[in-house]
CSV table of N, CA, C and O in Angstrom, one decimal:
chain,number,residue,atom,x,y,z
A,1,UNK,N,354.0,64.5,165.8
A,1,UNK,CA,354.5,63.5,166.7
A,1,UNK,C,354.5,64.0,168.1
A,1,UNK,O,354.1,63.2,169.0
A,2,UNK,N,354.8,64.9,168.4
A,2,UNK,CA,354.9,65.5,169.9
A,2,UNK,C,353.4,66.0,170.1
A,2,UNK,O,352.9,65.9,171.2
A,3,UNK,N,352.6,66.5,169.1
A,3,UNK,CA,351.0,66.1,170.2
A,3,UNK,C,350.6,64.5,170.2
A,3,UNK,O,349.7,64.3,171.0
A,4,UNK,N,350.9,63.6,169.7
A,4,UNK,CA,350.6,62.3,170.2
A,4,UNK,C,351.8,61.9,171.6
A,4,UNK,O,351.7,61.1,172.5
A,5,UNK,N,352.8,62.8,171.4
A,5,UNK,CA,353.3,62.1,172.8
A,5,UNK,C,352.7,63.3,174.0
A,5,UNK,O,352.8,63.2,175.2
A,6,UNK,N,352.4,64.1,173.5
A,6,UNK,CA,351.5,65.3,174.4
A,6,UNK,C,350.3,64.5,175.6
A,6,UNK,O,350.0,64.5,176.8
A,7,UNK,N,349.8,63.8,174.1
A,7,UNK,CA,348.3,63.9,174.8
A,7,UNK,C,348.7,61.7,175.1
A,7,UNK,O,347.8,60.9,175.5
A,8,UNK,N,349.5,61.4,175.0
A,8,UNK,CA,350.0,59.9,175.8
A,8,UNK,C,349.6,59.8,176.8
A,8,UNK,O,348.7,59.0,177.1
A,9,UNK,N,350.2,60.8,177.9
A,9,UNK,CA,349.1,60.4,179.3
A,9,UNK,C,347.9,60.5,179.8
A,9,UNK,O,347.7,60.0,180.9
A,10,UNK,N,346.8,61.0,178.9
A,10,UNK,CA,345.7,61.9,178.9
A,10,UNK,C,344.8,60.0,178.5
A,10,UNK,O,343.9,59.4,179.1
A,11,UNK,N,345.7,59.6,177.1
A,11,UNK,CA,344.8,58.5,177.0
A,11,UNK,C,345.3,57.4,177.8
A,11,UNK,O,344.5,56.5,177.7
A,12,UNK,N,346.2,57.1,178.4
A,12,UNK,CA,346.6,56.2,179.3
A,12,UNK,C,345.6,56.3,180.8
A,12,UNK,O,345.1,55.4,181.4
A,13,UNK,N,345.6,57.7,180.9
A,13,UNK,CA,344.9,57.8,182.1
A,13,UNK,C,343.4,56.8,182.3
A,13,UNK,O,343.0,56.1,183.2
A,14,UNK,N,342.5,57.2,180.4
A,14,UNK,CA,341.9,56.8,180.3
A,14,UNK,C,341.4,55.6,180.3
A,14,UNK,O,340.5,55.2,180.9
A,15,UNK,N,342.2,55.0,179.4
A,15,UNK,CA,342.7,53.6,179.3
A,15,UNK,C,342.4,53.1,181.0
A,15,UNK,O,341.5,52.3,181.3
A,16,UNK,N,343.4,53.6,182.1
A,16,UNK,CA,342.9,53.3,183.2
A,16,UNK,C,342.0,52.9,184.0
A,16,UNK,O,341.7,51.8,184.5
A,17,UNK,N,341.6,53.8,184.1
A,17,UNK,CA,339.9,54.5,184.7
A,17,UNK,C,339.1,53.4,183.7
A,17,UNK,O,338.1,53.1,184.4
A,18,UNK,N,338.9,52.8,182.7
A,18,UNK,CA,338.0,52.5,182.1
A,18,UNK,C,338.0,50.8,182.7
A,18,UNK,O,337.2,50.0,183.2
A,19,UNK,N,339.6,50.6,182.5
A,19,UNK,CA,340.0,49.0,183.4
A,19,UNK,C,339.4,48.7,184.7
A,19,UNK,O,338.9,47.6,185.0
A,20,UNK,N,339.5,49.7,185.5
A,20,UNK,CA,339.3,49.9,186.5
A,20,UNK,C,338.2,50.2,187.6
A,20,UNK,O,338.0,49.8,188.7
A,21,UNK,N,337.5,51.1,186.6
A,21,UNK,CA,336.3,51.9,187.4
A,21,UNK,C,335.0,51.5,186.3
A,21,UNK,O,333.9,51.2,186.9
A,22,UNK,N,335.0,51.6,185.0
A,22,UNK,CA,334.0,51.7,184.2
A,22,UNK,C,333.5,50.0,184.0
A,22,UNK,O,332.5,49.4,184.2
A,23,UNK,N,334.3,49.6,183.7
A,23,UNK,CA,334.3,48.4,183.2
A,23,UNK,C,333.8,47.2,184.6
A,23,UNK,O,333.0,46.4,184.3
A,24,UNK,N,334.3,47.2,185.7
A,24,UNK,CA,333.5,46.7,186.2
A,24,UNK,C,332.4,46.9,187.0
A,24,UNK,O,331.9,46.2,187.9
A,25,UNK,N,332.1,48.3,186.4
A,25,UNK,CA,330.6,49.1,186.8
A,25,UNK,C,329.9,48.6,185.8
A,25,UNK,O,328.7,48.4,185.9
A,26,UNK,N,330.5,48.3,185.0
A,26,UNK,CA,329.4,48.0,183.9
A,26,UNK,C,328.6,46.0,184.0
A,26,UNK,O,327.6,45.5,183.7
A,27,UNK,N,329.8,45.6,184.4
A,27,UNK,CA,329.7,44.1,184.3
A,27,UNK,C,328.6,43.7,185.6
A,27,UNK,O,327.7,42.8,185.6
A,28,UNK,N,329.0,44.7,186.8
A,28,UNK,CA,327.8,44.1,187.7
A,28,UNK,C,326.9,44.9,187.6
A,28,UNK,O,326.6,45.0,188.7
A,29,UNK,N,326.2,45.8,186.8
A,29,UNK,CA,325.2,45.9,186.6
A,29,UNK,C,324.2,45.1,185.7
A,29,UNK,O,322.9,45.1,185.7
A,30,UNK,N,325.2,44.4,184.9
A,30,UNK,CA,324.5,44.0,183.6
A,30,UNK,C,323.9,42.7,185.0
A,30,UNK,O,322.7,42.7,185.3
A,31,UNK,N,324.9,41.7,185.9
A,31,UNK,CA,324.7,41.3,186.9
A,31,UNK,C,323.6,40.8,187.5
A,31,UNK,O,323.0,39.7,187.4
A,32,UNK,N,323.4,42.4,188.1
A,32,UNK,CA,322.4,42.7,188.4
A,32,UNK,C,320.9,42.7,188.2
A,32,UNK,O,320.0,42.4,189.0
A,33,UNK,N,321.2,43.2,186.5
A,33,UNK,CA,319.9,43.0,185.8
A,33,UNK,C,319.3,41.9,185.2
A,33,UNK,O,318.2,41.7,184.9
A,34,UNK,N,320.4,41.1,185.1
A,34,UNK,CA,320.1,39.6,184.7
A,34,UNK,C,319.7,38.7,185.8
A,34,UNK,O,319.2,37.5,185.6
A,35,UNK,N,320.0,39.6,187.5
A,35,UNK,CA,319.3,38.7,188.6
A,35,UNK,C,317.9,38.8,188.7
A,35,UNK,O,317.1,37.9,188.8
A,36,UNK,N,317.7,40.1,188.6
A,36,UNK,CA,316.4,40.6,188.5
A,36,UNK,C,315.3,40.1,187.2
A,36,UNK,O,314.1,40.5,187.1
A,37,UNK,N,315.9,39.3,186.4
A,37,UNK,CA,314.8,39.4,185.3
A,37,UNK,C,315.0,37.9,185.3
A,37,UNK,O,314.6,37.3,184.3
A,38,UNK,N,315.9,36.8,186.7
A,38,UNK,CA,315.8,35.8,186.1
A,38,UNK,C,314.5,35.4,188.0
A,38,UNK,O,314.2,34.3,188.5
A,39,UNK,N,314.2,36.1,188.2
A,39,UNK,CA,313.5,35.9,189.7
A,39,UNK,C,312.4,35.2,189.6
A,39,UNK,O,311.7,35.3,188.6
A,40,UNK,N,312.0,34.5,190.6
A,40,UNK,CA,310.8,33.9,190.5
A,40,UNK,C,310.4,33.4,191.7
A,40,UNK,O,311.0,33.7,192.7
A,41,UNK,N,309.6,33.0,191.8
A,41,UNK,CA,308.2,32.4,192.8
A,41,UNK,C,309.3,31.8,193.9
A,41,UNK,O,310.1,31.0,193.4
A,42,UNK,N,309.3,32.1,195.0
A,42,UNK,CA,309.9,31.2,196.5
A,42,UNK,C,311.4,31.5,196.6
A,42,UNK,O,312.0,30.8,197.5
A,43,UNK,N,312.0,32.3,196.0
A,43,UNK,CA,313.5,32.6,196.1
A,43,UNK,C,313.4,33.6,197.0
A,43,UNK,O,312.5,34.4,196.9
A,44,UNK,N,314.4,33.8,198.2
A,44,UNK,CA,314.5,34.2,199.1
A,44,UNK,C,315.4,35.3,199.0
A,44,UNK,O,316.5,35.0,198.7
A,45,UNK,N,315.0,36.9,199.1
A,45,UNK,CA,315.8,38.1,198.7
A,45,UNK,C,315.4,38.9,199.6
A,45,UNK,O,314.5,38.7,200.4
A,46,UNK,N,316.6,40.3,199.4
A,46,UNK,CA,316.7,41.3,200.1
A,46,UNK,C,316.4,42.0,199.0
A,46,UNK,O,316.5,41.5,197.8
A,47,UNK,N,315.9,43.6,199.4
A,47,UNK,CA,315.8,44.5,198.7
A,47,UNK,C,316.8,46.0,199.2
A,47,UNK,O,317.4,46.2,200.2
A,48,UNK,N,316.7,46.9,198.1
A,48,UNK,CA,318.1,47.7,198.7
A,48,UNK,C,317.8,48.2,199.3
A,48,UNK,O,318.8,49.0,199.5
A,49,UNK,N,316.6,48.5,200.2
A,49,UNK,CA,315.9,49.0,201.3
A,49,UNK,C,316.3,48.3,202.9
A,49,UNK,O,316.4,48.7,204.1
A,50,UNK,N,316.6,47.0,202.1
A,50,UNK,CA,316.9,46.1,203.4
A,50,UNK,C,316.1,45.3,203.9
A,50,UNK,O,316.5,44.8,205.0
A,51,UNK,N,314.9,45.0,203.5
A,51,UNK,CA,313.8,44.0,203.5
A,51,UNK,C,313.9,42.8,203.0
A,51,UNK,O,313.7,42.5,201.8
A,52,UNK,N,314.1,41.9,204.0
A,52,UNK,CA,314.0,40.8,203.8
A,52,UNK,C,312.7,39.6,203.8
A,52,UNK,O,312.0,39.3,204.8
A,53,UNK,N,312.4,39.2,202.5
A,53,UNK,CA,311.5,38.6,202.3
A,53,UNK,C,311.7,37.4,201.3
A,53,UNK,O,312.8,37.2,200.8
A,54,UNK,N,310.7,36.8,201.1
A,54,UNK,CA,310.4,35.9,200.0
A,54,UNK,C,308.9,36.4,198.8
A,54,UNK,O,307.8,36.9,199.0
A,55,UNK,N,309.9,36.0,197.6
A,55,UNK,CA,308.7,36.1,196.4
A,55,UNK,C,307.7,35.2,196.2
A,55,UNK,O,307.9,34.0,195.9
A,56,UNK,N,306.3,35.9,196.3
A,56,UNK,CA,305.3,35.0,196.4
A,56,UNK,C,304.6,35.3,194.9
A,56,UNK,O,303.7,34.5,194.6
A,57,UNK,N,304.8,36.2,194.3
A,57,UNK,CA,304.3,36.1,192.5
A,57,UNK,C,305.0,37.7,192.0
A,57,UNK,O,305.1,38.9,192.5
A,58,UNK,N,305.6,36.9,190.7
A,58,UNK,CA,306.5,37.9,189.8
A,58,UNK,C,305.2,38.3,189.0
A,58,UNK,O,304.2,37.6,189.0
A,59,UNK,N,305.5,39.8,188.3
A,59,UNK,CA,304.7,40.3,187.3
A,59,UNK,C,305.5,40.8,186.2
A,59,UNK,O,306.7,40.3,186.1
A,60,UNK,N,305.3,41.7,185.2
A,60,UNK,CA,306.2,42.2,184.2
A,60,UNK,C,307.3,42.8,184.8
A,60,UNK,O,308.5,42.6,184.8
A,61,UNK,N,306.2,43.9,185.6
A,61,UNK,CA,307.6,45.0,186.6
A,61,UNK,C,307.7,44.8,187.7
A,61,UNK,O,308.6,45.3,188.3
A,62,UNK,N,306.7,44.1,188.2
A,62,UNK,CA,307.1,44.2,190.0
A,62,UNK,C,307.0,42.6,190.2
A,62,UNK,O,306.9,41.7,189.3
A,63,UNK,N,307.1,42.5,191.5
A,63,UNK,CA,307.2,41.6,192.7
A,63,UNK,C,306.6,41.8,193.9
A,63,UNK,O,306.6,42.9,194.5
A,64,UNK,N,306.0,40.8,194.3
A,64,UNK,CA,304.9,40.7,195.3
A,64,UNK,C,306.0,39.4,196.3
A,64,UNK,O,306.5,38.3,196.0
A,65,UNK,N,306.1,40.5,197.7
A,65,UNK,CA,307.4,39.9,198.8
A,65,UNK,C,306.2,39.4,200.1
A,65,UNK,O,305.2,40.0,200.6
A,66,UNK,N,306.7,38.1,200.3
A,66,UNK,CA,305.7,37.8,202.1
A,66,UNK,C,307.0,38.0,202.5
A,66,UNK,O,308.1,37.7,202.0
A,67,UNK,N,306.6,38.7,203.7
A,67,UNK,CA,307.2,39.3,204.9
A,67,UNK,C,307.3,38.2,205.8
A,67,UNK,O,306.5,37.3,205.5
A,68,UNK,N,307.9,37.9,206.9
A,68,UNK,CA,307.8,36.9,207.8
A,68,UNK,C,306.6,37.1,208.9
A,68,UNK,O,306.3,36.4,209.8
A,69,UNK,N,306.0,38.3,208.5
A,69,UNK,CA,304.8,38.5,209.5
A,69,UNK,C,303.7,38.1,209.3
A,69,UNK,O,302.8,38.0,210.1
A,70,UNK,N,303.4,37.4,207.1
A,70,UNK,CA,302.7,37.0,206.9
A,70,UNK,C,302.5,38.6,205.9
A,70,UNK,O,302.2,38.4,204.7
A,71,UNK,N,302.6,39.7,206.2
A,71,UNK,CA,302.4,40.3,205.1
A,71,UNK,C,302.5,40.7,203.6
A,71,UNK,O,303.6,40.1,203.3
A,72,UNK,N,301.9,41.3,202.5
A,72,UNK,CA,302.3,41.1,201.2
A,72,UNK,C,302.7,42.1,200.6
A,72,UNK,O,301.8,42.8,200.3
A,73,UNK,N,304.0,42.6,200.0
A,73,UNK,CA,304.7,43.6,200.1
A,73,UNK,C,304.9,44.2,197.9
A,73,UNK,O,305.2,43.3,197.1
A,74,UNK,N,304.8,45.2,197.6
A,74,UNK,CA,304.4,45.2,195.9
A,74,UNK,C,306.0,45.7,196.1
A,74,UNK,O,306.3,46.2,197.2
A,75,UNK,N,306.6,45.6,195.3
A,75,UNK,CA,307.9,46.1,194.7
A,75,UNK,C,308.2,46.0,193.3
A,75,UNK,O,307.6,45.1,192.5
A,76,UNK,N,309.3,47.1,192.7
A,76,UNK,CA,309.6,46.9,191.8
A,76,UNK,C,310.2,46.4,191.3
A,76,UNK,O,311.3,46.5,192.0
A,77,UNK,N,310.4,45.8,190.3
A,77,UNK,CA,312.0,44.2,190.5
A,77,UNK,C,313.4,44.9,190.6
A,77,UNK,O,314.3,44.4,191.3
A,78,UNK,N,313.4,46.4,189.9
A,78,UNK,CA,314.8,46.9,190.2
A,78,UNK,C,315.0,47.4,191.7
A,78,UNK,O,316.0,48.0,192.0
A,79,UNK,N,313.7,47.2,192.7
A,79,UNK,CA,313.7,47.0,194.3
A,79,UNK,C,314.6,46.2,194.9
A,79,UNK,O,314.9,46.2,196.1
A,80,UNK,N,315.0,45.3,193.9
A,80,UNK,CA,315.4,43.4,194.5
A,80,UNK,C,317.0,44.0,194.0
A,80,UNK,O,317.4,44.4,193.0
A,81,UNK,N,317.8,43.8,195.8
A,81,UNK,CA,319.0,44.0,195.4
A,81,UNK,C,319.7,42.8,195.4
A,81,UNK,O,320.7,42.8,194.7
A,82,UNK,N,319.5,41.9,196.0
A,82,UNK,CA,319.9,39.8,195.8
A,82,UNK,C,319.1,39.2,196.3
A,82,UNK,O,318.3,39.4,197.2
A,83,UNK,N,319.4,37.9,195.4
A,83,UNK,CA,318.8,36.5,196.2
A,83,UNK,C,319.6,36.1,196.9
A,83,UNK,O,320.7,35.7,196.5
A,84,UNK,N,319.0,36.0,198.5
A,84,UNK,CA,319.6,34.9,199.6
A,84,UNK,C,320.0,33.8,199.2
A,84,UNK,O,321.2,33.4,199.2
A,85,UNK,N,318.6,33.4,198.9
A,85,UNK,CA,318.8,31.7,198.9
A,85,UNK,C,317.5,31.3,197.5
A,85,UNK,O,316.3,31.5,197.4
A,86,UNK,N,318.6,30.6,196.6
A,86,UNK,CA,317.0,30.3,195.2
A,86,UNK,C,316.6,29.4,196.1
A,86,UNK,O,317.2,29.0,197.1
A,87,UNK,N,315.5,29.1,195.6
A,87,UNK,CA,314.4,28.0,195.7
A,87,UNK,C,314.6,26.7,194.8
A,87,UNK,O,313.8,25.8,194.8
């Protein structure tokens, strides 16, 4: 009985940290990844680089971005940190 009330704070702590820190690390990544695999042709995104562009053709793994200069930019979808604006 006194190592379960020993080790009480040890798993409370845990308990915490997991409410707290793990748990909603985990939810926006999942987020994340469900932004990235739902992307498509003319949706208007940044990348975590900070590149703002529009998608002009998705592939398995990447993304092909026009730049507002007219150029054509290859990225990797886990490149794409949000959509601006869907299409």
């Amino acid at each position: 009985m006194e190592t379960l009330v020993a080790l009480a704070p040890l798993i409370l702590m845990f308990a915490v940290m997991w409410f707290f820190l793990i748990r909603p690390a985990q939810k926006r990544q999942k987020n994340t990844q469900k932004m990235q695999s739902e992307l498509k042709r003319g949706d208007d995104v940044v990348t975590i680089g900070g590149l703002h562009g529009t998608i002009d053709a998705v592939d398995d793994s990447t993304v092909f971005l026009k730049c507002s200069d007219g150029s054509r930019l290859q990225f990797e979808r886990a490149a794409i940190g949000r959509v601006v604006n869907e299409a």
